[in-house]
Amino acid sequence: MSFFRLSVRTRRKRPLGVTMLGAFVALTTTLLYLASPLMAQSFSSSPAPGMTGGASSGSLTFWTDPKTGEVFTRPGRGRVPLVINTGASASAQRAVEQQLDEQKAKTAKLAQQLAQQQQQTAAVSKQVQEEAPAWQDYLASYKNKVSIGTQVWFGYSIFSHPGWGPQYLTQQIWPGPGNDGYNDFFLHRAYLNFFFFPTEDWTVRVTPNIYTAQGSTANQAFGGNAGIPNTNVGNLGYRVKYAYLQYNTPFKNLGINAIKTDKIIIGVQPQPITAWEEDLYGYRFVNLTTWNMSEASTYPGISIQGPITFGPENLQYIDYNVGVFDNASFHAFEGTNTKEVQGRVSIYPFGARWRFQGLGITSYYAFGYGNNTPDQAQLPTFFKGPNSEIERLAEIVHYSGENWGIAFEYDWGRNAWSPGNQFSGSGPAAVFGLTPNGNVVPPASALAQAAYANLADALLNNGRSYQQGFNFFGHYHIPQTRYTLFGWLEQWNPNTQVKNDPFDYQRVVLGIAYQWNEYLRFAIDTQNTLFYHSQYNMPVSYAKQFNWVAPPKFTGSSIPDVVTRDTHMFMLNAEFVF
Amino acid sequence: MKVNRIRTRSVECRGVPAVKLAVTLIAGMLWGCSVVTPWSMEPPPPHSAYAEAQEGPQKWIGKRLPDLISALGQPTSIEPLQETTGDLVIYSRPGFPHYVFETGPNGRIVTAAADN
């Protein structure tokens, strides 16, 4: 070729130079083989003209004219072969070939690994794209297992005629007679409902309740020979209204379809009657139900409850709730060595497709004791008052339709109504061991008030009182509107053993509710407590039959004006539930 | 015990303005509610939504209350339940199927019944 031709021609008179050039080319070629396999591979695969054997022979063959010493790349006349050994031995060639083979294998393996890696990368990329981020998965799971809700009752009350008597709503108080026109905005309830559903079998509920507290800052006696310090001075009132663990499927595996949804609840929970009756009535955000005026709605304990269904349509024929609870409610320390039993059974003779549907007959009974420590409960006092056995009974006949509901309730109780219940909204100062303001209540009236307070304690806290009540309540939804009329009429006899009991009263609640949306309701209503007996003076001789004790300096033969004045008020109520 | 004699007592002068105020408040609120929302519910959704629901209210079990309201419109009444913290949701529009639903504490429907 021209390269060799030119180069060789320039050195035709220097054979040694040509030899050195050949050696140089051989050495370079060898080095290229060893140092650069790819170039060697290329060199071997396409040898240049003039080379014989290429990489496999290990020599280069030229042709030379002995006369002139010229070197040619092709044979010709007068030319003889000139073989130049490149220096690569057969063993070195084999080594190079082996290296080449190994390199080929490595390259092929790398290519295979690269292909696999690309496949894996593509798969991972696809998986990452398809997978939700961890926080989304966490939130989705959290959302399905946790529920947070709230219930707020707020109201505005205006008392045209405030008197003494039981409260209409939880913690609602007013200043009593002589304060016409008293009015207030009041937050009656603010719940935060926390629910956790770890599995379908279990539910956990915690409902803290921040409430209005106004009380003594003194230390408190606890039992007959112990005391406890008051630790609530300066603190907001905070208590747990509900905190329970609910086992949703205790009977699921029994194969009894009738009770498959019944459950067991352990913890601070609603007692059997109040929450159920509030739902039957539907307007708890307006007024209290009857037994709830003397019994807390929540107790620590354990209960079993649920519907019993029959037939192809799984109609509810029985709904029950039976439990054992502390004698102390959720906002008191338990002091007794006994426990309270409560039970409710609702029978729907024609079956109910939904809660309360149609005719229902409900019985409720509770048996317990006053919340006193054993050392005090065993004192041999004649009138044991709050240490006594306590019974409550309710018989309710009710009918619920889609747009209306009506119920009649008969109540009977024993030692289930105390002066604290009678005057839970407002009462004479003397009932609570206080002295009325002398500038407002003259001394003579104050003495009469003290006698009246002692009368309340004698008639309502004597360990042998019997209660009786009649209730008629219901609601009617006005068709094609958002308005519902509702009402509650009650007659309550705190002690049927007392003739012309001055504490007998009737309660009248009438109102209309407006449903703003699924979360918000309003109501306008009037609530009244009517002490319906005519005013009279109770003879001291009769009062003493109930262990009435005359206050100091009281010398009269009768207790004057034992029938207190009525209470009339109007109220605007709002309920927000989410 | 005389239960037929309901006695009211004399009204003090200070009580009269209170009664007037209460009556005014009540009348004002009733008027306001009537103005904001007339004496009729929002128009129900088309019959097609109810036609879908003809498969039975059971199909709504497990669904959320807002989804139900989106499909069937505002219910006739909703009552928050104290016992469960759920709601008793009643549909009783004339000319439409009558349904009663109950939601659980998580806001999802747990029972559904046709009340025919």
XYZ file of C-alpha atoms in Angstrom:
694
model
C 0.000 0.000 0.000
C 0.979 3.531 -0.382
C 1.950 3.948 3.244
C 4.406 1.136 3.126
C 5.446 2.033 -0.318
C 6.275 5.566 0.570
C 7.879 4.819 3.811
C 9.848 1.925 2.496
C 10.984 3.835 -0.526
C 12.426 6.556 1.568
C 14.538 3.960 3.243
C 15.371 1.686 0.354
C 19.118 2.230 0.760
C 18.977 1.517 4.471
C 18.001 -2.158 5.004
C 18.681 -1.872 8.732
C 16.149 0.886 8.940
C 13.641 -1.253 7.224
C 14.346 -4.015 9.664
C 13.928 -1.663 12.562
C 10.685 -0.411 11.056
C 9.462 -3.958 10.822
C 10.419 -4.606 14.397
C 8.712 -1.424 15.417
C 5.549 -2.363 13.601
C 5.644 -5.837 15.130
C 6.160 -4.491 18.598
C 3.463 -1.920 18.168
C 1.054 -4.511 16.892
C 1.802 -6.768 19.819
C 1.317 -3.969 22.252
C -1.895 -3.097 20.571
C -3.002 -6.691 20.943
C -2.175 -6.757 24.612
C -3.179 -3.289 25.621
C -6.188 -2.802 23.454
C -8.242 -5.911 22.899
C -10.789 -4.098 20.878
C -8.196 -2.837 18.452
C -6.616 -6.273 18.347
C -9.995 -7.727 17.648
C -10.455 -5.274 14.790
C -6.981 -5.929 13.491
C -7.525 -9.652 13.480
C -10.895 -9.562 11.881
C -9.808 -7.483 8.915
C -6.130 -7.856 8.213
C -4.535 -5.372 5.903
C -3.266 -6.410 2.465
C 0.269 -7.659 2.510
C -0.187 -9.474 5.710
C -0.349 -13.192 5.747
C -2.066 -14.990 8.482
C -2.858 -11.749 10.183
C -2.911 -11.970 13.944
C -2.849 -15.754 13.885
C 0.468 -16.183 11.992
C 2.657 -13.917 14.077
C 4.688 -12.718 10.960
C 4.522 -10.260 8.081
C 5.509 -11.235 4.519
C 6.826 -8.721 2.034
C 8.677 -9.151 -1.216
C 12.072 -7.762 -1.969
C 14.246 -7.400 -4.988
C 17.700 -8.659 -3.914
C 19.357 -6.523 -6.554
C 17.954 -3.223 -5.556
C 16.983 -4.027 -1.998
C 13.530 -2.603 -2.612
C 10.664 -4.047 -0.591
C 7.232 -4.618 -2.056
C 3.944 -5.640 -0.728
C 3.199 -7.840 -3.686
C 5.167 -10.593 -5.349
C 6.693 -9.855 -8.729
C 9.412 -10.724 -11.091
C 12.769 -11.014 -9.448
C 11.302 -10.557 -6.036
C 11.749 -12.960 -3.195
C 9.621 -13.220 -0.018
C 10.794 -11.253 2.914
C 9.287 -12.635 6.118
C 9.433 -10.462 9.156
C 8.647 -12.134 12.419
C 6.372 -9.955 14.511
C 7.625 -11.483 17.752
C 4.218 -12.823 18.935
C 4.639 -16.423 19.831
C 1.867 -18.949 19.511
C 1.503 -19.151 23.276
C 1.174 -15.401 23.509
C -1.410 -15.463 20.797
C -3.347 -18.102 22.623
C -3.130 -16.007 25.766
C -4.387 -13.026 23.876
C -7.149 -15.077 22.359
C -8.049 -16.425 25.787
C -8.144 -12.932 27.140
C -10.278 -11.928 24.269
C -12.629 -14.785 24.904
C -12.776 -13.956 28.574
C -13.361 -10.360 27.753
C -16.110 -11.327 25.375
C -17.694 -13.421 28.066
C -17.407 -10.608 30.599
C -18.816 -8.163 28.112
C -21.690 -10.462 27.337
C -22.305 -10.979 31.064
C -22.210 -7.266 31.681
C -24.623 -6.717 28.841
C -26.902 -9.331 30.326
C -26.665 -7.753 33.772
C -27.339 -4.373 32.253
C -30.419 -5.697 30.542
C -31.617 -7.257 33.791
C -30.935 -4.059 35.668
C -32.886 -2.083 33.131
C -35.776 -4.473 33.497
C -35.660 -4.233 37.282
C -35.415 -0.469 37.169
C -38.417 -0.305 34.913
C -40.361 -2.610 37.246
C -39.416 -0.625 40.323
C -40.274 2.598 38.577
C -43.658 1.205 37.656
C -44.230 -0.055 41.191
C -43.299 3.292 42.687
C -45.651 5.003 40.307
C -48.467 2.634 41.164
C -47.911 2.650 44.925
C -49.505 5.411 47.015
C -47.124 7.391 49.126
C -46.724 6.083 52.653
C -48.418 9.083 54.189
C -51.427 8.583 51.947
C -51.683 4.956 52.985
C -51.323 5.942 56.615
C -53.983 8.596 56.367
C -56.352 6.281 54.518
C -55.980 3.662 57.212
C -56.228 6.284 59.942
C -59.350 7.740 58.394
C -61.134 4.422 58.426
C -60.139 3.532 61.947
C -60.509 6.806 63.761
C -63.444 9.125 64.038
C -63.549 12.488 65.744
C -66.840 14.252 66.304
C -68.333 16.921 68.424
C -71.640 17.787 70.005
C -72.385 21.285 71.204
C -75.528 22.571 72.874
C -75.846 26.272 73.326
C -78.806 28.217 74.537
C -80.223 31.535 75.525
C -82.700 31.569 78.392
C -84.892 34.289 79.703
C -86.822 33.730 82.904
C -89.994 35.740 83.076
C -90.679 34.219 86.484
C -87.768 32.400 88.075
C -88.535 30.283 91.080
C -86.922 27.431 92.904
C -86.937 24.049 91.283
C -85.162 21.431 89.224
C -83.061 22.386 86.243
C -84.345 22.011 82.710
C -81.002 21.354 81.121
C -77.703 20.108 82.403
C -75.964 22.574 84.701
C -78.513 25.257 84.028
C -78.996 27.476 87.055
C -80.823 30.686 87.821
C -81.056 32.959 90.839
C -84.577 32.151 92.042
C -87.606 34.243 93.057
C -87.309 38.006 92.843
C -85.155 37.967 89.722
C -87.720 38.329 86.949
C -86.136 38.901 83.586
C -82.944 37.066 84.453
C -81.432 35.815 81.216
C -78.233 34.212 80.084
C -76.367 32.576 77.270
C -75.174 29.209 78.346
C -73.094 26.386 76.950
C -74.823 23.265 78.145
C -72.641 20.693 76.499
C -69.411 20.524 74.547
C -68.349 17.011 73.727
C -65.418 15.826 71.724
C -66.113 12.264 70.672
C -63.063 10.182 69.854
C -63.682 6.751 68.377
C -61.109 4.145 67.424
C -62.028 1.063 65.420
C -58.952 -1.178 65.425
C -60.970 -4.090 64.014
C -64.606 -4.729 63.267
C -64.820 -6.557 66.588
C -63.772 -3.674 68.802
C -64.663 -0.056 69.285
C -63.076 2.357 71.714
C -64.760 5.593 72.684
C -63.408 8.465 74.720
C -65.488 11.582 75.278
C -63.971 14.271 77.448
C -66.275 16.885 78.815
C -65.202 20.343 79.848
C -67.844 21.691 82.150
C -68.712 24.648 84.285
C -67.711 24.127 87.873
C -68.427 26.262 90.859
C -67.808 24.741 94.207
C -66.191 24.702 97.573
C -62.487 25.064 97.923
C -62.423 23.314 101.257
C -61.126 19.862 101.913
C -63.693 17.132 101.845
C -64.555 14.378 104.292
C -64.373 10.927 102.790
C -66.057 8.286 104.881
C -66.412 8.342 108.632
C -62.800 8.878 109.599
C -60.979 10.087 106.525
C -60.603 13.251 104.520
C -59.202 14.216 101.164
C -57.708 17.510 100.090
C -59.428 19.583 97.482
C -57.162 19.583 94.482
C -59.438 21.425 92.119
C -58.859 24.937 93.331
C -58.282 27.188 90.382
C -58.672 24.436 87.797
C -61.111 24.157 84.955
C -63.575 21.356 85.351
C -62.537 18.534 83.057
C -63.953 15.069 83.232
C -64.440 12.030 81.122
C -68.059 11.615 80.164
C -67.545 8.391 78.252
C -64.559 6.084 78.075
C -65.340 2.518 77.164
C -64.309 -0.511 75.224
C -67.021 -2.077 73.122
C -66.869 -5.696 71.983
C -69.059 -5.701 68.889
C -69.163 -9.374 68.015
C -69.194 -11.518 71.163
C -72.001 -13.697 69.811
C -71.063 -13.681 66.164
C -69.608 -17.178 66.202
C -72.497 -18.751 68.063
C -74.471 -19.052 64.871
C -77.514 -17.403 66.443
C -78.708 -14.870 63.952
C -81.084 -13.231 66.423
C -78.283 -11.803 68.592
C -75.433 -11.536 66.142
C -75.133 -7.748 66.558
C -75.376 -7.654 70.353
C -72.404 -6.256 72.185
C -70.622 -6.001 75.501
C -69.388 -2.667 76.825
C -66.850 -2.132 79.582
C -66.035 1.285 80.989
C -67.707 4.604 81.675
C -70.822 4.309 79.567
C -74.460 5.394 79.216
C -76.772 3.679 81.665
C -79.663 1.781 80.065
C -82.501 4.302 80.151
C -81.429 7.905 79.714
C -79.639 7.976 76.363
C -82.169 5.546 74.921
C -85.099 7.697 76.055
C -83.423 10.858 74.825
C -83.241 9.281 71.381
C -86.870 8.238 71.596
C -87.826 11.808 72.462
C -85.371 13.471 70.105
C -85.029 16.829 71.843
C -82.565 16.301 74.623
C -80.829 19.499 73.602
C -83.957 21.276 74.844
C -84.848 19.549 78.101
C -83.954 16.688 80.402
C -85.851 13.445 80.586
C -87.467 12.638 83.911
C -85.144 10.125 85.498
C -82.157 12.037 84.228
C -83.161 14.805 86.599
C -82.161 12.640 89.529
C -79.857 10.067 87.999
C -76.718 10.657 85.984
C -76.743 9.421 82.433
C -73.334 7.774 82.721
C -71.822 5.231 85.086
C -68.695 3.123 85.214
C -69.537 -0.539 84.764
C -70.122 -3.383 82.369
C -73.187 -4.045 80.273
C -74.556 -6.320 77.604
C -76.985 -4.894 75.108
C -78.446 -5.158 71.691
C -81.439 -6.049 69.621
C -82.987 -9.484 69.222
C -84.276 -10.001 65.722
C -86.412 -12.680 64.174
C -87.944 -13.662 60.885
C -86.889 -13.403 57.282
C -86.782 -9.617 57.474
C -84.726 -9.625 60.674
C -87.250 -7.395 62.381
C -86.362 -6.163 65.836
C -88.731 -7.562 68.436
C -86.655 -6.960 71.550
C -84.027 -4.413 72.474
C -82.292 -4.749 75.815
C -79.531 -3.250 77.921
C -78.514 -4.821 81.230
C -75.521 -3.862 83.304
C -73.756 -3.642 86.634
C -72.435 -0.244 87.596
C -70.912 1.766 90.398
C -73.342 3.472 92.718
C -71.382 6.643 91.995
C -71.884 8.282 88.655
C -69.158 9.314 86.238
C -68.471 12.519 88.158
C -68.097 11.078 91.668
C -65.831 8.786 93.610
C -67.254 5.375 94.323
C -67.638 4.989 98.085
C -69.600 1.792 98.515
C -68.821 -1.862 98.770
C -71.928 -2.665 96.753
C -72.902 -2.169 93.155
C -75.955 -1.071 91.229
C -77.894 -3.206 88.748
C -79.825 -1.578 85.930
C -81.766 -3.068 83.076
C -84.036 -2.042 80.251
C -86.093 -4.212 77.932
C -88.030 -2.807 74.990
C -90.516 -5.058 73.248
C -91.842 -4.356 69.766
C -94.774 -6.749 69.402
C -95.155 -6.195 65.673
C -91.482 -5.993 64.892
C -89.503 -2.876 64.051
C -87.658 -2.284 60.808
C -85.731 0.587 62.317
C -84.985 1.914 65.763
C -88.208 2.728 67.635
C -90.471 1.974 64.674
C -94.078 1.289 65.520
C -95.472 0.238 68.865
C -93.047 -0.408 71.673
C -93.326 -1.251 75.346
C -90.319 -0.504 77.490
C -89.556 -1.428 81.085
C -86.662 -0.071 83.081
C -85.570 -0.983 86.579
C -82.579 -0.012 88.662
C -81.558 -1.118 92.132
C -78.636 0.398 93.967
C -77.482 2.210 97.052
C -76.549 5.680 98.128
C -72.929 6.421 97.519
C -71.552 6.181 101.019
C -68.579 4.369 102.423
C -69.338 1.121 104.273
C -68.366 2.476 107.671
C -71.038 5.172 107.389
C -73.631 3.077 105.600
C -73.713 0.658 108.524
C -74.456 3.279 111.156
C -77.634 2.323 113.035
C -79.477 5.527 112.258
C -83.232 5.435 111.936
C -83.435 7.709 108.937
C -80.538 6.695 106.852
C -81.296 9.132 104.132
C -78.786 8.890 101.337
C -77.426 5.610 102.674
C -80.640 3.873 101.762
C -81.498 1.523 99.004
C -82.480 3.283 95.824
C -84.931 1.959 93.252
C -86.104 3.392 89.965
C -88.704 2.009 87.615
C -90.172 3.245 84.363
C -92.864 1.778 82.167
C -93.128 3.415 78.775
C -95.568 2.791 75.964
C -94.435 4.469 72.787
C -95.222 4.662 69.118
C -92.886 6.084 66.509
C -93.617 6.897 62.906
C -91.564 8.638 60.288
C -92.992 12.060 61.040
C -94.247 11.739 64.558
C -93.769 9.983 67.844
C -95.691 9.775 71.060
C -95.014 8.179 74.425
C -96.562 7.771 77.827
C -94.315 7.018 80.771
C -95.076 5.975 84.308
C -92.292 6.303 86.866
C -91.931 4.864 90.310
C -89.026 5.274 92.662
C -87.814 4.750 96.184
C -85.356 7.159 97.784
C -84.595 8.345 94.269
C -85.249 12.058 94.715
C -83.268 14.245 97.069
C -83.416 17.970 97.923
C -80.438 18.341 95.626
C -82.569 17.026 92.757
C -85.562 19.130 93.733
C -83.505 22.312 93.683
C -80.879 21.456 91.081
C -81.725 24.610 89.117
C -82.240 26.953 91.997
C -83.098 26.522 95.663
C -83.273 28.329 98.971
C -79.855 29.196 100.301
C -80.669 27.345 103.493
C -81.119 24.060 101.577
C -77.433 24.241 100.741
C -76.397 25.191 104.260
C -76.039 28.887 103.452
C -77.536 31.992 104.993
C -79.475 34.279 102.637
C -78.461 37.900 102.268
C -80.046 39.761 105.156
C -80.689 42.819 102.995
C -82.797 40.778 100.589
C -84.389 38.302 102.947
C -85.520 39.710 106.291
C -84.565 37.702 109.366
C -88.092 36.389 109.829
C -88.196 35.161 106.260
C -84.738 33.696 106.637
C -85.934 31.696 109.610
C -88.910 30.500 107.618
C -86.566 29.578 104.801
C -84.483 27.520 107.218
C -87.602 25.707 108.344
C -88.514 25.140 104.712
C -85.063 23.768 103.969
C -85.339 21.366 106.893
C -88.721 20.327 105.545
C -87.190 19.500 102.185
C -84.597 17.358 103.904
C -87.255 15.647 106.018
C -89.611 14.841 103.163
C -87.124 14.031 100.447
C -84.158 12.592 102.266
C -85.601 10.364 104.918
C -84.824 6.914 103.608
C -88.445 5.989 103.101
C -89.645 8.251 100.343
C -91.471 6.990 97.279
C -91.654 8.809 93.990
C -94.226 8.731 91.275
C -94.363 10.373 87.893
C -96.474 10.554 84.774
C -95.064 11.768 81.511
C -96.506 12.424 78.123
C -94.139 13.472 75.386
C -93.803 13.430 71.637
C -93.157 15.330 68.457
C -94.783 16.015 65.117
C -92.918 16.965 61.984
C -94.878 19.437 59.879
C -94.942 17.953 56.361
C -92.980 19.708 53.633
C -91.237 21.935 56.152
C -88.205 21.865 58.357
C -90.273 22.488 61.454
C -91.150 20.002 64.146
C -93.414 20.591 67.094
C -92.459 18.880 70.319
C -93.504 18.797 73.916
C -93.078 17.146 77.287
C -95.724 17.170 79.989
C -94.878 15.744 83.370
C -96.359 15.380 86.766
C -93.916 14.549 89.490
C -94.611 13.557 93.065
C -91.315 13.507 94.977
C -92.805 11.665 97.939
C -96.180 9.980 97.686
C -96.116 9.347 101.417
C -96.694 13.042 102.079
C -100.174 14.411 102.021
C -100.351 17.501 99.846
C -96.642 17.354 99.312
C -95.647 20.974 98.662
C -92.873 19.777 96.389
C -95.232 18.161 93.888
C -94.981 19.861 90.562
C -95.891 19.710 86.904
C -93.416 20.434 84.168
C -94.573 21.758 80.822
C -92.255 22.004 77.842
C -93.568 23.123 74.468
C -91.556 24.187 71.484
C -90.832 24.130 67.819
C -87.591 22.986 66.246
C -86.037 23.985 62.969
C -83.637 21.731 61.081
C -81.093 23.907 59.311
C -79.139 21.002 57.827
C -77.835 17.621 58.851
C -75.556 19.172 61.457
C -77.531 22.024 62.922
C -80.881 22.338 64.694
C -82.544 25.188 66.479
C -85.472 25.259 68.849
C -87.673 27.839 70.473
C -89.509 26.679 73.516
C -91.090 27.541 76.777
C -90.405 25.552 79.907
C -92.369 25.819 83.103
C -92.419 24.282 86.544
C -95.796 24.530 88.219
C -96.111 23.737 91.933
C -99.767 23.066 91.695
C -100.881 22.779 95.302
C -102.549 25.739 96.906
C -100.405 27.667 99.294
C -100.638 26.498 102.897
C -98.731 26.255 106.161
C -97.611 22.760 107.080
C -98.194 21.885 110.732
C -95.009 21.155 112.603
C -96.650 18.111 114.118
C -97.108 16.615 110.665
C -93.631 17.540 109.530
C -92.130 15.825 112.552
C -93.582 12.540 111.360
C -90.853 12.745 108.768
C -88.205 13.630 111.318
C -88.366 17.331 110.608
C -86.083 19.299 112.888
C -86.900 22.885 113.834
C -84.097 25.335 113.108
C -82.734 27.313 116.071
C -85.118 30.030 117.317
C -88.033 28.616 115.339
C -91.011 28.472 117.635
C -93.966 28.391 115.247
C -96.557 25.661 115.154
C -96.479 25.476 111.402
C -94.038 26.040 108.595
C -95.306 28.982 106.554
C -95.888 29.076 102.810
C -94.455 25.707 101.956
C -95.532 25.851 98.307
C -92.926 27.715 96.351
C -93.658 29.895 93.347
C -93.694 28.631 89.768
C -90.963 29.099 87.215
C -91.599 30.240 83.661
C -88.907 30.693 81.065
C -88.331 30.879 77.343
C -85.373 29.380 75.651
C -83.595 29.430 72.322
C -81.580 26.277 71.796
C -78.988 25.358 69.236
C -77.498 21.964 68.601
C -74.457 21.309 66.462
C -73.398 17.730 65.881
C -70.647 16.615 63.571
C -103.579 15.910 96.112
C -105.288 18.348 93.813
C -103.848 18.026 90.412
C -106.449 20.012 88.570
C -105.559 23.348 89.943
C -102.688 25.052 88.294
C -101.934 28.242 90.061
C -100.035 31.126 88.611
C -98.611 33.866 90.662
C -98.544 37.585 90.285
C -96.281 38.994 87.671
C -93.861 41.625 88.785
C -93.482 44.717 86.665
C -89.895 43.823 85.799
C -91.118 40.630 84.190
C -93.216 42.294 81.529
C -90.346 43.544 79.352
C -88.812 40.102 79.571
C -91.938 38.507 78.163
C -92.078 41.065 75.395
C -88.469 40.468 74.605
C -88.988 36.736 74.495
C -92.025 37.002 72.259
C -90.159 39.367 69.961
C -87.217 37.010 69.767
C -89.418 34.043 68.980
C -91.372 35.898 66.328
C -88.181 37.231 64.810
C -86.554 33.862 64.648
C -89.595 32.218 63.104
C -89.788 34.988 60.539
C -86.080 34.686 59.822
C -86.249 30.951 59.301
C -89.208 31.356 57.000
C -87.393 33.963 54.933
C -84.124 32.109 54.698
C -85.782 28.843 53.846
C -89.381 28.927 52.720
C -91.982 26.605 54.040
C -90.933 23.900 51.711
C -87.987 21.652 51.481
C -85.515 21.916 48.671
C -86.726 20.136 45.562
C -85.877 16.476 45.728
C -83.496 14.981 43.197
C -84.943 13.588 40.013
C -86.779 10.358 40.101
C -83.837 8.671 38.473
C -81.949 8.818 41.753
C -84.807 7.132 43.501
C -85.124 4.675 40.674
C -81.574 3.685 41.361
C -82.409 3.333 44.997
C -85.227 0.993 44.136
C -82.663 -1.733 44.370
C -83.247 -1.312 48.053
C -81.848 0.926 50.735
C -79.464 -1.838 51.762
C -77.123 -0.715 49.025
C -76.313 2.344 51.096
C -74.927 0.408 54.026
C -71.287 1.314 54.469
C -71.640 4.539 52.509
C -71.195 7.975 53.999
C -74.081 10.227 54.909
C -72.996 13.052 52.557
C -73.058 10.569 49.669
C -76.594 9.570 50.618
C -77.712 13.175 50.801
C -76.074 13.916 47.458
C -78.118 11.171 45.849
C -81.444 11.439 47.644
C -81.461 15.065 48.721
C -82.006 16.527 52.157
C -83.813 14.065 54.401
C -87.122 14.812 55.983
C -85.479 14.758 59.370
C -82.169 13.928 60.986
C -81.908 13.209 64.666
C -78.541 12.877 66.382
C -78.529 9.769 68.555
C -77.168 10.179 72.058
C -76.648 6.466 72.570
C -74.392 5.858 69.568
C -73.446 9.385 68.430
C -74.800 8.385 65.023
C -77.855 9.820 63.275
C -81.361 8.603 62.566
C -82.054 9.748 59.012
C -85.616 9.645 57.708
C -86.856 10.147 54.146
C -90.615 10.380 53.936
C -91.424 12.637 50.999
C -94.820 12.112 49.478
C -94.549 10.314 46.174
C -91.118 8.928 46.897
C -89.960 5.773 48.636
C -89.721 6.113 52.383
C -86.410 5.116 53.862
C -84.938 5.183 57.348
C -81.186 5.013 57.797
C -78.992 4.945 60.848
C -75.370 5.956 60.831
C -72.666 4.811 63.173
C -70.150 6.942 65.040
C -67.900 7.067 61.975
C -70.661 8.653 59.896
C -71.240 5.615 57.733
C -74.621 4.009 57.318
C -75.032 0.906 59.454
C -78.725 0.101 59.035
C -81.166 0.843 56.263
C -84.834 0.051 56.000
C -87.650 0.734 53.609
C -90.602 1.976 55.594
C -93.527 1.215 53.336
